[in-house]
Amino acid sequence: MKMTTPLSKNRSIHFSPGSIIMGKWHQKQYQIIKPLGYGARGTVFLANSEKGRVALKFGFDNSGVTSEVNVLNKFSKVQGEPLGPSLYDVDDWVTKKGTYSFYAMEYINGIPLMDCIKVRGFEWAIVFLLQLLKDLGRLHEAGWVFGDLKPDNLVVTGPPLKIRWLDVGGTTMLGRSIKEYTEFFDRGYWGFGTRKAEPSYDLFSATMIIVNAADGYQLKKGQHPEKQLTQHILQHKKLAPYSEVLIKALYGKYATAEDMRKALLPKLNETHTKERRNTNVKPIRRKNKKKEWKGPMILASVILLAYVLYVTLFIM
Amino acid sequence: MKKGRLKQVLLITDGCSNQGEDPSAVAALAKEQGIAVNVIGVVNEDQTADGGIQEVEDIALAGGGISQIVQTKQLSQTVQMVTRQAMTQTIQGVINQELQQILGDQDSMDDLPPEKRGQVMEVVDELGETVNLEVCILVDTSASMEKKLPTVHEALLDLSISLNSRMGSNQFCLYTFPGKRKPIDKLLSWTPKIDSISNVFSKLASGGITPTGPALKEALKSFDKRPRRDFVEDDDAFIEES
Ligand SMILES: Nc1ncnc2c1ncn2[C@@H]1O[C@H](COP(=O)(O)OP(=O)(O)OP(=O)(O)O)[C@@H](O)[C@H]1O
């Protein structure tokens, strides 16, 4: 065991495209396609394997890889749609430079959550929150708390659009202390409670993701964070319709993700009716859109006419 | 396996010591006594690598601990991360010794197949969560640190939140150096929570010398001053079942 590995000496891991990786224990082969991302604890590559494309994660240290693999193994035991990427293989790659621990997992080809919300609009943020709450509920029931829930660890796949988890390194057993967190999404940082792994910890982070999505930036913590956050939510045009639920979630008032989901659903329907009314206020845009549609409409009618003629001529 | 508690020194400094014995030698001494020395080097946003950073790494290396260079604004998260990683490292070290006895020539966790490694890691996690922890915090308050002290204060409160979310018990004590007359001044004797230090930092007079070695040496003595009654728990086995 390396007893002293100063964290500051973050070795970066580079493999060039085409490199062949061969596992020491299971003898499986992988060919590197390209790097997917560089994290604080390792580097992830896209690679080809006998099973097709996979994501390979090489960790800076052995214990990090082992912890993540443990979590992914636990995830795979939860029934239903997979929580997080599926795990395929765990192994060591022995090179002249040293031994790298790695694991192969499902390649999740998605777009970053925030990019997706920016393009599609904030109403999708609430949809993703509902999806997230459903998955969190299943995770909590299995005895785990996600911990480091933040936009960086979430991508959207589809269509149909579905939010998925990437980095599971912060997942912690219920009742223990949160292994890993990011300040903005951390309940302790904002003074709203402990870092004990309980469902309400994840619900706090989920709420902060929505706050982050509504703002498009990360609010700076002020002198009175508690008041600051609640006021911010109450006064924010996008957040106000959900303020009751969001603020309750910040204070840990929901015992389960399902409780929060149930409370959120009726709010969603309320705001939708409002928005439908609003669309009438923008007749100009609609007209423009109609104009754009005229061209293709004419074209479509012509094709249809031709088709009818064709059918009548040949079949009759 | 019988082990009382994990003992750590957390040294927060911004650079070169300039008085007294070599801090690395003192750190090596600490390691021999089963105390890990972790060092956080706080640098300014514009500061680049220099001798101070080397010293930070050397002390941790000699002290069997972890070091991290960090900019002032990221301090909170780093403090908790270093403390946690150092715990894991120490526990892994202990478990590796056990493994050596069991496995003989297969000498460490790295030599186990990945499946077995996972099981060992679960034990490490479990211990990290439940073991009792003693952290002696030693803060450099020499002149160049003055502006960073409010952030240090915040980071320590934050550490208290993190560690007190664990299942195991915690004890903290807090010293600053250079002291008024001695190498170090005591701000807080052993206590389970750090909340009580509000504003102490602001009253500190900062001086020009940085006697890191002597300060570290004094800080090590704090582990002997633990209240007697607490040692009753020490008879608990480190690993009950594994
Ligand atoms: N299964 C996957 N499919 C596709 N891309 C992935 C997958 N896993 C990770 N990535 C990409 O690699 C990046 C780094 O991975 P990851 O977040 O796991 O690393 P990390 O070391 O845990 O980083 P950090 O803790 O700093 O977030 C991710 O941000 C993501 O872009």
PDB file of N, CA and C in Angstrom, chain A residues 1-9 24-26 62-63 66-67 70 74 90-92 101 174-183 186 188-189 193-196 221, chain B residues 57 60-61 64-68 76-77 80-82 84-85 89 92-93 96 108-115 117-118 121-122 125-126 129 158 161-162 165-167:
ATOM      1  N   MET A   1       0.839  -1.211   0.000  1.00  0.00           N
ATOM      2  CA  MET A   1       0.000   0.000   0.000  1.00  0.00           C
ATOM      3  C   MET A   1       0.863   1.246   0.000  1.00  0.00           C
ATOM      4  N   LYS A   2       0.535   2.135  -0.891  1.00  0.00           N
ATOM      5  CA  LYS A   2       1.245   3.418  -0.891  1.00  0.00           C
ATOM      6  C   LYS A   2       0.747   4.220   0.296  1.00  0.00           C
ATOM      7  N   MET A   3       1.596   4.424   1.261  1.00  0.00           N
ATOM      8  CA  MET A   3       1.131   5.098   2.465  1.00  0.00           C
ATOM      9  C   MET A   3       1.026   6.603   2.268  1.00  0.00           C
ATOM     10  N   THR A   4       1.791   7.128   1.360  1.00  0.00           N
ATOM     11  CA  THR A   4       1.740   8.574   1.183  1.00  0.00           C
ATOM     12  C   THR A   4       1.623   8.927  -0.282  1.00  0.00           C
ATOM     13  N   THR A   5       0.475   9.363  -0.636  1.00  0.00           N
ATOM     14  CA  THR A   5       0.257   9.831  -1.991  1.00  0.00           C
ATOM     15  C   THR A   5      -0.282  11.242  -1.878  1.00  0.00           C
ATOM     16  N   PRO A   6       0.596  12.222  -1.928  1.00  0.00           N
ATOM     17  CA  PRO A   6       0.085  13.592  -1.805  1.00  0.00           C
ATOM     18  C   PRO A   6      -0.952  13.869  -2.892  1.00  0.00           C
ATOM     19  N   LEU A   7      -2.085  14.393  -2.464  1.00  0.00           N
ATOM     20  CA  LEU A   7      -3.179  14.633  -3.410  1.00  0.00           C
ATOM     21  C   LEU A   7      -2.780  15.608  -4.506  1.00  0.00           C
ATOM     22  N   SER A   8      -1.863  16.495  -4.161  1.00  0.00           N
ATOM     23  CA  SER A   8      -1.516  17.539  -5.121  1.00  0.00           C
ATOM     24  C   SER A   8      -0.797  16.959  -6.331  1.00  0.00           C
ATOM     25  N   LYS A   9      -0.238  15.755  -6.142  1.00  0.00           N
ATOM     26  CA  LYS A   9       0.471  15.161  -7.273  1.00  0.00           C
ATOM     27  C   LYS A   9      -0.489  14.354  -8.130  1.00  0.00           C
ATOM     28  N   LYS A  24      -5.536  -7.751 -16.409  1.00  0.00           N
ATOM     29  CA  LYS A  24      -4.658  -8.766 -15.852  1.00  0.00           C
ATOM     30  C   LYS A  24      -5.448  -9.970 -15.325  1.00  0.00           C
ATOM     31  N   TRP A  25      -6.614  -9.708 -14.738  1.00  0.00           N
ATOM     32  CA  TRP A  25      -7.342 -10.784 -14.069  1.00  0.00           C
ATOM     33  C   TRP A  25      -8.329 -11.492 -14.990  1.00  0.00           C
ATOM     34  N   HIS A  26      -9.023 -10.729 -15.815  1.00  0.00           N
ATOM     35  CA  HIS A  26     -10.084 -11.335 -16.636  1.00  0.00           C
ATOM     36  C   HIS A  26      -9.740 -11.422 -18.122  1.00  0.00           C
ATOM     37  N   ASN A  62      -6.272   3.058  -6.450  1.00  0.00           N
ATOM     38  CA  ASN A  62      -6.943   1.796  -6.373  1.00  0.00           C
ATOM     39  C   ASN A  62      -8.213   1.818  -5.530  1.00  0.00           C
ATOM     40  N   SER A  63      -8.139   2.484  -4.370  1.00  0.00           N
ATOM     41  CA  SER A  63      -9.279   2.410  -3.463  1.00  0.00           C
ATOM     42  C   SER A  63     -10.467   3.184  -4.025  1.00  0.00           C
ATOM     43  N   THR A  66     -12.133   0.909  -6.461  1.00  0.00           N
ATOM     44  CA  THR A  66     -12.818  -0.153  -5.736  1.00  0.00           C
ATOM     45  C   THR A  66     -14.121   0.341  -5.113  1.00  0.00           C
ATOM     46  N   SER A  67     -14.090   1.533  -4.522  1.00  0.00           N
ATOM     47  CA  SER A  67     -15.312   2.088  -3.918  1.00  0.00           C
ATOM     48  C   SER A  67     -16.396   2.278  -4.961  1.00  0.00           C
ATOM     49  N   ASN A  70     -17.874  -0.962  -6.046  1.00  0.00           N
ATOM     50  CA  ASN A  70     -18.794  -1.457  -5.019  1.00  0.00           C
ATOM     51  C   ASN A  70     -20.166  -0.833  -5.178  1.00  0.00           C
ATOM     52  N   LYS A  74     -23.848  -2.508  -6.232  1.00  0.00           N
ATOM     53  CA  LYS A  74     -25.071  -2.368  -5.441  1.00  0.00           C
ATOM     54  C   LYS A  74     -26.208  -1.880  -6.332  1.00  0.00           C
ATOM     55  N   VAL A  90     -14.170  -5.287 -14.067  1.00  0.00           N
ATOM     56  CA  VAL A  90     -13.217  -4.581 -13.206  1.00  0.00           C
ATOM     57  C   VAL A  90     -11.886  -5.283 -13.348  1.00  0.00           C
ATOM     58  N   ASP A  91     -10.824  -4.524 -13.542  1.00  0.00           N
ATOM     59  CA  ASP A  91      -9.538  -5.194 -13.725  1.00  0.00           C
ATOM     60  C   ASP A  91      -8.365  -4.238 -13.491  1.00  0.00           C
ATOM     61  N   ASP A  92      -7.177  -4.782 -13.619  1.00  0.00           N
ATOM     62  CA  ASP A  92      -5.952  -3.985 -13.548  1.00  0.00           C
ATOM     63  C   ASP A  92      -5.254  -4.092 -14.884  1.00  0.00           C
ATOM     64  N   SER A 101      -5.680   0.619 -12.117  1.00  0.00           N
ATOM     65  CA  SER A 101      -6.957  -0.042 -11.853  1.00  0.00           C
ATOM     66  C   SER A 101      -8.016   0.601 -12.728  1.00  0.00           C
ATOM     67  N   LEU A 174     -27.045   4.609   3.785  1.00  0.00           N
ATOM     68  CA  LEU A 174     -27.938   5.353   4.681  1.00  0.00           C
ATOM     69  C   LEU A 174     -27.377   5.372   6.103  1.00  0.00           C
ATOM     70  N   GLY A 175     -27.420   6.533   6.736  1.00  0.00           N
ATOM     71  CA  GLY A 175     -27.012   6.613   8.135  1.00  0.00           C
ATOM     72  C   GLY A 175     -25.549   6.960   8.340  1.00  0.00           C
ATOM     73  N   ARG A 176     -24.730   6.805   7.299  1.00  0.00           N
ATOM     74  CA  ARG A 176     -23.321   7.183   7.426  1.00  0.00           C
ATOM     75  C   ARG A 176     -23.145   8.657   7.093  1.00  0.00           C
ATOM     76  N   SER A 177     -21.890   9.103   7.002  1.00  0.00           N
ATOM     77  CA  SER A 177     -21.689  10.502   6.638  1.00  0.00           C
ATOM     78  C   SER A 177     -21.369  10.591   5.157  1.00  0.00           C
ATOM     79  N   ILE A 178     -21.897  11.620   4.508  1.00  0.00           N
ATOM     80  CA  ILE A 178     -21.752  11.796   3.069  1.00  0.00           C
ATOM     81  C   ILE A 178     -20.270  11.778   2.683  1.00  0.00           C
ATOM     82  N   LYS A 179     -19.941  10.912   1.726  1.00  0.00           N
ATOM     83  CA  LYS A 179     -18.553  10.694   1.331  1.00  0.00           C
ATOM     84  C   LYS A 179     -17.975  11.871   0.568  1.00  0.00           C
ATOM     85  N   GLU A 180     -18.817  12.472  -0.272  1.00  0.00           N
ATOM     86  CA  GLU A 180     -18.312  13.443  -1.216  1.00  0.00           C
ATOM     87  C   GLU A 180     -19.426  14.428  -1.519  1.00  0.00           C
ATOM     88  N   TYR A 181     -19.094  15.690  -1.633  1.00  0.00           N
ATOM     89  CA  TYR A 181     -20.145  16.659  -1.931  1.00  0.00           C
ATOM     90  C   TYR A 181     -19.541  17.858  -2.638  1.00  0.00           C
ATOM     91  N   THR A 182     -20.404  18.679  -3.187  1.00  0.00           N
ATOM     92  CA  THR A 182     -19.973  19.904  -3.842  1.00  0.00           C
ATOM     93  C   THR A 182     -20.696  21.052  -3.152  1.00  0.00           C
ATOM     94  N   GLU A 183     -19.938  22.050  -2.731  1.00  0.00           N
ATOM     95  CA  GLU A 183     -20.463  23.077  -1.838  1.00  0.00           C
ATOM     96  C   GLU A 183     -21.853  23.584  -2.198  1.00  0.00           C
ATOM     97  N   ASP A 186     -24.630  21.328  -1.328  1.00  0.00           N
ATOM     98  CA  ASP A 186     -24.459  20.660  -0.040  1.00  0.00           C
ATOM     99  C   ASP A 186     -25.243  21.365   1.063  1.00  0.00           C
ATOM    100  N   GLY A 188     -24.910  21.090   4.279  1.00  0.00           N
ATOM    101  CA  GLY A 188     -24.063  21.602   5.349  1.00  0.00           C
ATOM    102  C   GLY A 188     -23.505  22.986   5.028  1.00  0.00           C
ATOM    103  N   TYR A 189     -23.110  23.163   3.793  1.00  0.00           N
ATOM    104  CA  TYR A 189     -22.527  24.423   3.346  1.00  0.00           C
ATOM    105  C   TYR A 189     -23.498  25.578   3.530  1.00  0.00           C
ATOM    106  N   GLY A 193     -28.382  21.919   7.654  1.00  0.00           N
ATOM    107  CA  GLY A 193     -28.365  20.628   8.352  1.00  0.00           C
ATOM    108  C   GLY A 193     -27.037  19.914   8.248  1.00  0.00           C
ATOM    109  N   THR A 194     -27.057  18.647   8.656  1.00  0.00           N
ATOM    110  CA  THR A 194     -25.840  17.854   8.744  1.00  0.00           C
ATOM    111  C   THR A 194     -25.477  17.246   7.389  1.00  0.00           C
ATOM    112  N   ARG A 195     -24.362  16.519   7.401  1.00  0.00           N
ATOM    113  CA  ARG A 195     -23.973  15.730   6.230  1.00  0.00           C
ATOM    114  C   ARG A 195     -24.239  14.264   6.494  1.00  0.00           C
ATOM    115  N   LYS A 196     -25.284  13.957   7.194  1.00  0.00           N
ATOM    116  CA  LYS A 196     -25.663  12.569   7.388  1.00  0.00           C
ATOM    117  C   LYS A 196     -26.361  12.068   6.144  1.00  0.00           C
ATOM    118  N   LYS A 221     -23.174  32.485  -1.774  1.00  0.00           N
ATOM    119  CA  LYS A 221     -23.698  32.431  -0.410  1.00  0.00           C
ATOM    120  C   LYS A 221     -23.432  33.752   0.309  1.00  0.00           C
TER     121      LYS A 221
ATOM    122  N   GLU B  57       4.640  19.248   1.372  1.00  0.00           N
ATOM    123  CA  GLU B  57       4.622  17.845   0.934  1.00  0.00           C
ATOM    124  C   GLU B  57       5.572  16.987   1.754  1.00  0.00           C
ATOM    125  N   ALA B  60       4.145  16.045   5.268  1.00  0.00           N
ATOM    126  CA  ALA B  60       3.106  15.008   5.210  1.00  0.00           C
ATOM    127  C   ALA B  60       3.709  13.649   4.868  1.00  0.00           C
ATOM    128  N   LEU B  61       4.667  13.662   3.981  1.00  0.00           N
ATOM    129  CA  LEU B  61       5.323  12.420   3.574  1.00  0.00           C
ATOM    130  C   LEU B  61       6.001  11.771   4.774  1.00  0.00           C
ATOM    131  N   GLY B  64       3.498  10.394   7.433  1.00  0.00           N
ATOM    132  CA  GLY B  64       2.545   9.340   7.055  1.00  0.00           C
ATOM    133  C   GLY B  64       1.149   9.872   6.797  1.00  0.00           C
ATOM    134  N   GLY B  65       1.076  11.136   6.429  1.00  0.00           N
ATOM    135  CA  GLY B  65      -0.242  11.740   6.206  1.00  0.00           C
ATOM    136  C   GLY B  65      -0.417  12.175   4.766  1.00  0.00           C
ATOM    137  N   ILE B  66      -1.315  13.110   4.585  1.00  0.00           N
ATOM    138  CA  ILE B  66      -1.672  13.570   3.259  1.00  0.00           C
ATOM    139  C   ILE B  66      -1.424  15.068   3.192  1.00  0.00           C
ATOM    140  N   SER B  67      -1.004  15.546   2.035  1.00  0.00           N
ATOM    141  CA  SER B  67      -0.831  16.983   1.893  1.00  0.00           C
ATOM    142  C   SER B  67      -1.646  17.484   0.724  1.00  0.00           C
ATOM    143  N   GLN B  68      -2.002  18.729   0.804  1.00  0.00           N
ATOM    144  CA  GLN B  68      -2.742  19.331  -0.298  1.00  0.00           C
ATOM    145  C   GLN B  68      -2.465  20.830  -0.316  1.00  0.00           C
ATOM    146  N   SER B  76     -12.436  25.013   2.605  1.00  0.00           N
ATOM    147  CA  SER B  76     -13.380  24.189   3.383  1.00  0.00           C
ATOM    148  C   SER B  76     -13.428  22.759   2.891  1.00  0.00           C
ATOM    149  N   GLN B  77     -13.651  22.621   1.599  1.00  0.00           N
ATOM    150  CA  GLN B  77     -13.816  21.284   1.060  1.00  0.00           C
ATOM    151  C   GLN B  77     -12.530  20.475   1.188  1.00  0.00           C
ATOM    152  N   GLN B  80     -11.907  18.942   4.789  1.00  0.00           N
ATOM    153  CA  GLN B  80     -12.653  17.716   5.099  1.00  0.00           C
ATOM    154  C   GLN B  80     -12.163  16.548   4.262  1.00  0.00           C
ATOM    155  N   MET B  81     -11.779  16.831   3.007  1.00  0.00           N
ATOM    156  CA  MET B  81     -11.335  15.762   2.117  1.00  0.00           C
ATOM    157  C   MET B  81     -10.013  15.162   2.612  1.00  0.00           C
ATOM    158  N   VAL B  82      -9.102  16.039   3.009  1.00  0.00           N
ATOM    159  CA  VAL B  82      -7.801  15.565   3.487  1.00  0.00           C
ATOM    160  C   VAL B  82      -7.982  14.737   4.754  1.00  0.00           C
ATOM    161  N   ARG B  84     -10.572  13.092   5.759  1.00  0.00           N
ATOM    162  CA  ARG B  84     -11.223  11.821   5.442  1.00  0.00           C
ATOM    163  C   ARG B  84     -10.266  10.860   4.740  1.00  0.00           C
ATOM    164  N   GLN B  85      -9.542  11.392   3.768  1.00  0.00           N
ATOM    165  CA  GLN B  85      -8.628  10.513   3.035  1.00  0.00           C
ATOM    166  C   GLN B  85      -7.524   9.988   3.932  1.00  0.00           C
ATOM    167  N   GLN B  89      -6.603   6.180   4.614  1.00  0.00           N
ATOM    168  CA  GLN B  89      -5.240   5.710   4.385  1.00  0.00           C
ATOM    169  C   GLN B  89      -4.689   4.980   5.600  1.00  0.00           C
ATOM    170  N   GLN B  92      -6.440   1.691   5.964  1.00  0.00           N
ATOM    171  CA  GLN B  92      -5.943   0.747   4.964  1.00  0.00           C
ATOM    172  C   GLN B  92      -4.579   0.210   5.353  1.00  0.00           C
ATOM    173  N   GLY B  93      -3.757   1.081   5.893  1.00  0.00           N
ATOM    174  CA  GLY B  93      -2.437   0.656   6.335  1.00  0.00           C
ATOM    175  C   GLY B  93      -2.560  -0.445   7.375  1.00  0.00           C
ATOM    176  N   ASN B  96      -3.875  -3.598   5.794  1.00  0.00           N
ATOM    177  CA  ASN B  96      -2.828  -4.246   5.011  1.00  0.00           C
ATOM    178  C   ASN B  96      -1.896  -5.077   5.877  1.00  0.00           C
ATOM    179  N   SER B 108      -0.337  -6.858  -0.121  1.00  0.00           N
ATOM    180  CA  SER B 108      -1.230  -5.730   0.110  1.00  0.00           C
ATOM    181  C   SER B 108      -2.528  -5.908  -0.656  1.00  0.00           C
ATOM    182  N   MET B 109      -3.420  -4.962  -0.388  1.00  0.00           N
ATOM    183  CA  MET B 109      -4.730  -4.971  -1.021  1.00  0.00           C
ATOM    184  C   MET B 109      -4.614  -4.956  -2.541  1.00  0.00           C
ATOM    185  N   ASP B 110      -3.603  -4.267  -3.049  1.00  0.00           N
ATOM    186  CA  ASP B 110      -3.448  -4.148  -4.499  1.00  0.00           C
ATOM    187  C   ASP B 110      -3.196  -5.496  -5.169  1.00  0.00           C
ATOM    188  N   ASP B 111      -2.701  -6.459  -4.392  1.00  0.00           N
ATOM    189  CA  ASP B 111      -2.393  -7.751  -4.985  1.00  0.00           C
ATOM    190  C   ASP B 111      -3.578  -8.709  -4.970  1.00  0.00           C
ATOM    191  N   LEU B 112      -4.686  -8.255  -4.380  1.00  0.00           N
ATOM    192  CA  LEU B 112      -5.875  -9.105  -4.366  1.00  0.00           C
ATOM    193  C   LEU B 112      -6.623  -8.946  -5.681  1.00  0.00           C
ATOM    194  N   PRO B 113      -7.356  -9.984  -6.076  1.00  0.00           N
ATOM    195  CA  PRO B 113      -8.218  -9.800  -7.257  1.00  0.00           C
ATOM    196  C   PRO B 113      -9.305  -8.760  -6.956  1.00  0.00           C
ATOM    197  N   PRO B 114      -9.791  -8.065  -7.991  1.00  0.00           N
ATOM    198  CA  PRO B 114     -10.732  -6.955  -7.779  1.00  0.00           C
ATOM    199  C   PRO B 114     -11.934  -7.312  -6.904  1.00  0.00           C
ATOM    200  N   GLU B 115     -12.426  -8.521  -7.016  1.00  0.00           N
ATOM    201  CA  GLU B 115     -13.616  -8.901  -6.250  1.00  0.00           C
ATOM    202  C   GLU B 115     -13.335  -8.854  -4.746  1.00  0.00           C
ATOM    203  N   ARG B 117     -10.922  -7.245  -3.307  1.00  0.00           N
ATOM    204  CA  ARG B 117     -10.587  -5.868  -2.963  1.00  0.00           C
ATOM    205  C   ARG B 117     -11.844  -5.114  -2.533  1.00  0.00           C
ATOM    206  N   GLY B 118     -12.922  -5.395  -3.237  1.00  0.00           N
ATOM    207  CA  GLY B 118     -14.192  -4.742  -2.925  1.00  0.00           C
ATOM    208  C   GLY B 118     -14.631  -5.036  -1.500  1.00  0.00           C
ATOM    209  N   MET B 121     -12.495  -3.131   0.917  1.00  0.00           N
ATOM    210  CA  MET B 121     -12.847  -1.718   0.898  1.00  0.00           C
ATOM    211  C   MET B 121     -14.090  -1.449   1.734  1.00  0.00           C
ATOM    212  N   GLU B 122     -15.014  -2.393   1.730  1.00  0.00           N
ATOM    213  CA  GLU B 122     -16.216  -2.203   2.540  1.00  0.00           C
ATOM    214  C   GLU B 122     -15.866  -2.152   4.024  1.00  0.00           C
ATOM    215  N   ASP B 125     -14.339   1.262   4.665  1.00  0.00           N
ATOM    216  CA  ASP B 125     -15.398   2.274   4.734  1.00  0.00           C
ATOM    217  C   ASP B 125     -16.106   2.236   6.080  1.00  0.00           C
ATOM    218  N   GLU B 126     -16.428   1.021   6.474  1.00  0.00           N
ATOM    219  CA  GLU B 126     -17.158   0.825   7.718  1.00  0.00           C
ATOM    220  C   GLU B 126     -16.347   1.366   8.899  1.00  0.00           C
ATOM    221  N   GLU B 129     -16.126   5.082   9.128  1.00  0.00           N
ATOM    222  CA  GLU B 129     -17.365   5.681   9.599  1.00  0.00           C
ATOM    223  C   GLU B 129     -17.501   5.571  11.110  1.00  0.00           C
ATOM    224  N   ASP B 158     -16.734  23.897   9.223  1.00  0.00           N
ATOM    225  CA  ASP B 158     -17.241  22.988   8.207  1.00  0.00           C
ATOM    226  C   ASP B 158     -16.757  21.555   8.465  1.00  0.00           C
ATOM    227  N   ILE B 161     -18.871  19.964  11.018  1.00  0.00           N
ATOM    228  CA  ILE B 161     -20.148  19.452  10.473  1.00  0.00           C
ATOM    229  C   ILE B 161     -19.930  18.075   9.861  1.00  0.00           C
ATOM    230  N   SER B 162     -18.881  17.965   9.036  1.00  0.00           N
ATOM    231  CA  SER B 162     -18.621  16.701   8.337  1.00  0.00           C
ATOM    232  C   SER B 162     -18.356  15.571   9.317  1.00  0.00           C
ATOM    233  N   SER B 165     -21.109  14.252  11.417  1.00  0.00           N
ATOM    234  CA  SER B 165     -22.140  13.476  10.731  1.00  0.00           C
ATOM    235  C   SER B 165     -21.760  11.993  10.709  1.00  0.00           C
ATOM    236  N   ARG B 166     -20.560  11.686  11.160  1.00  0.00           N
ATOM    237  CA  ARG B 166     -20.126  10.289  11.213  1.00  0.00           C
ATOM    238  C   ARG B 166     -20.772   9.568  12.391  1.00  0.00           C
ATOM    239  N   MET B 167     -20.670   8.244  12.370  1.00  0.00           N
ATOM    240  CA  MET B 167     -21.213   7.479  13.485  1.00  0.00           C
ATOM    241  C   MET B 167     -20.232   7.442  14.660  1.00  0.00           C
TER     242      MET B 167
END
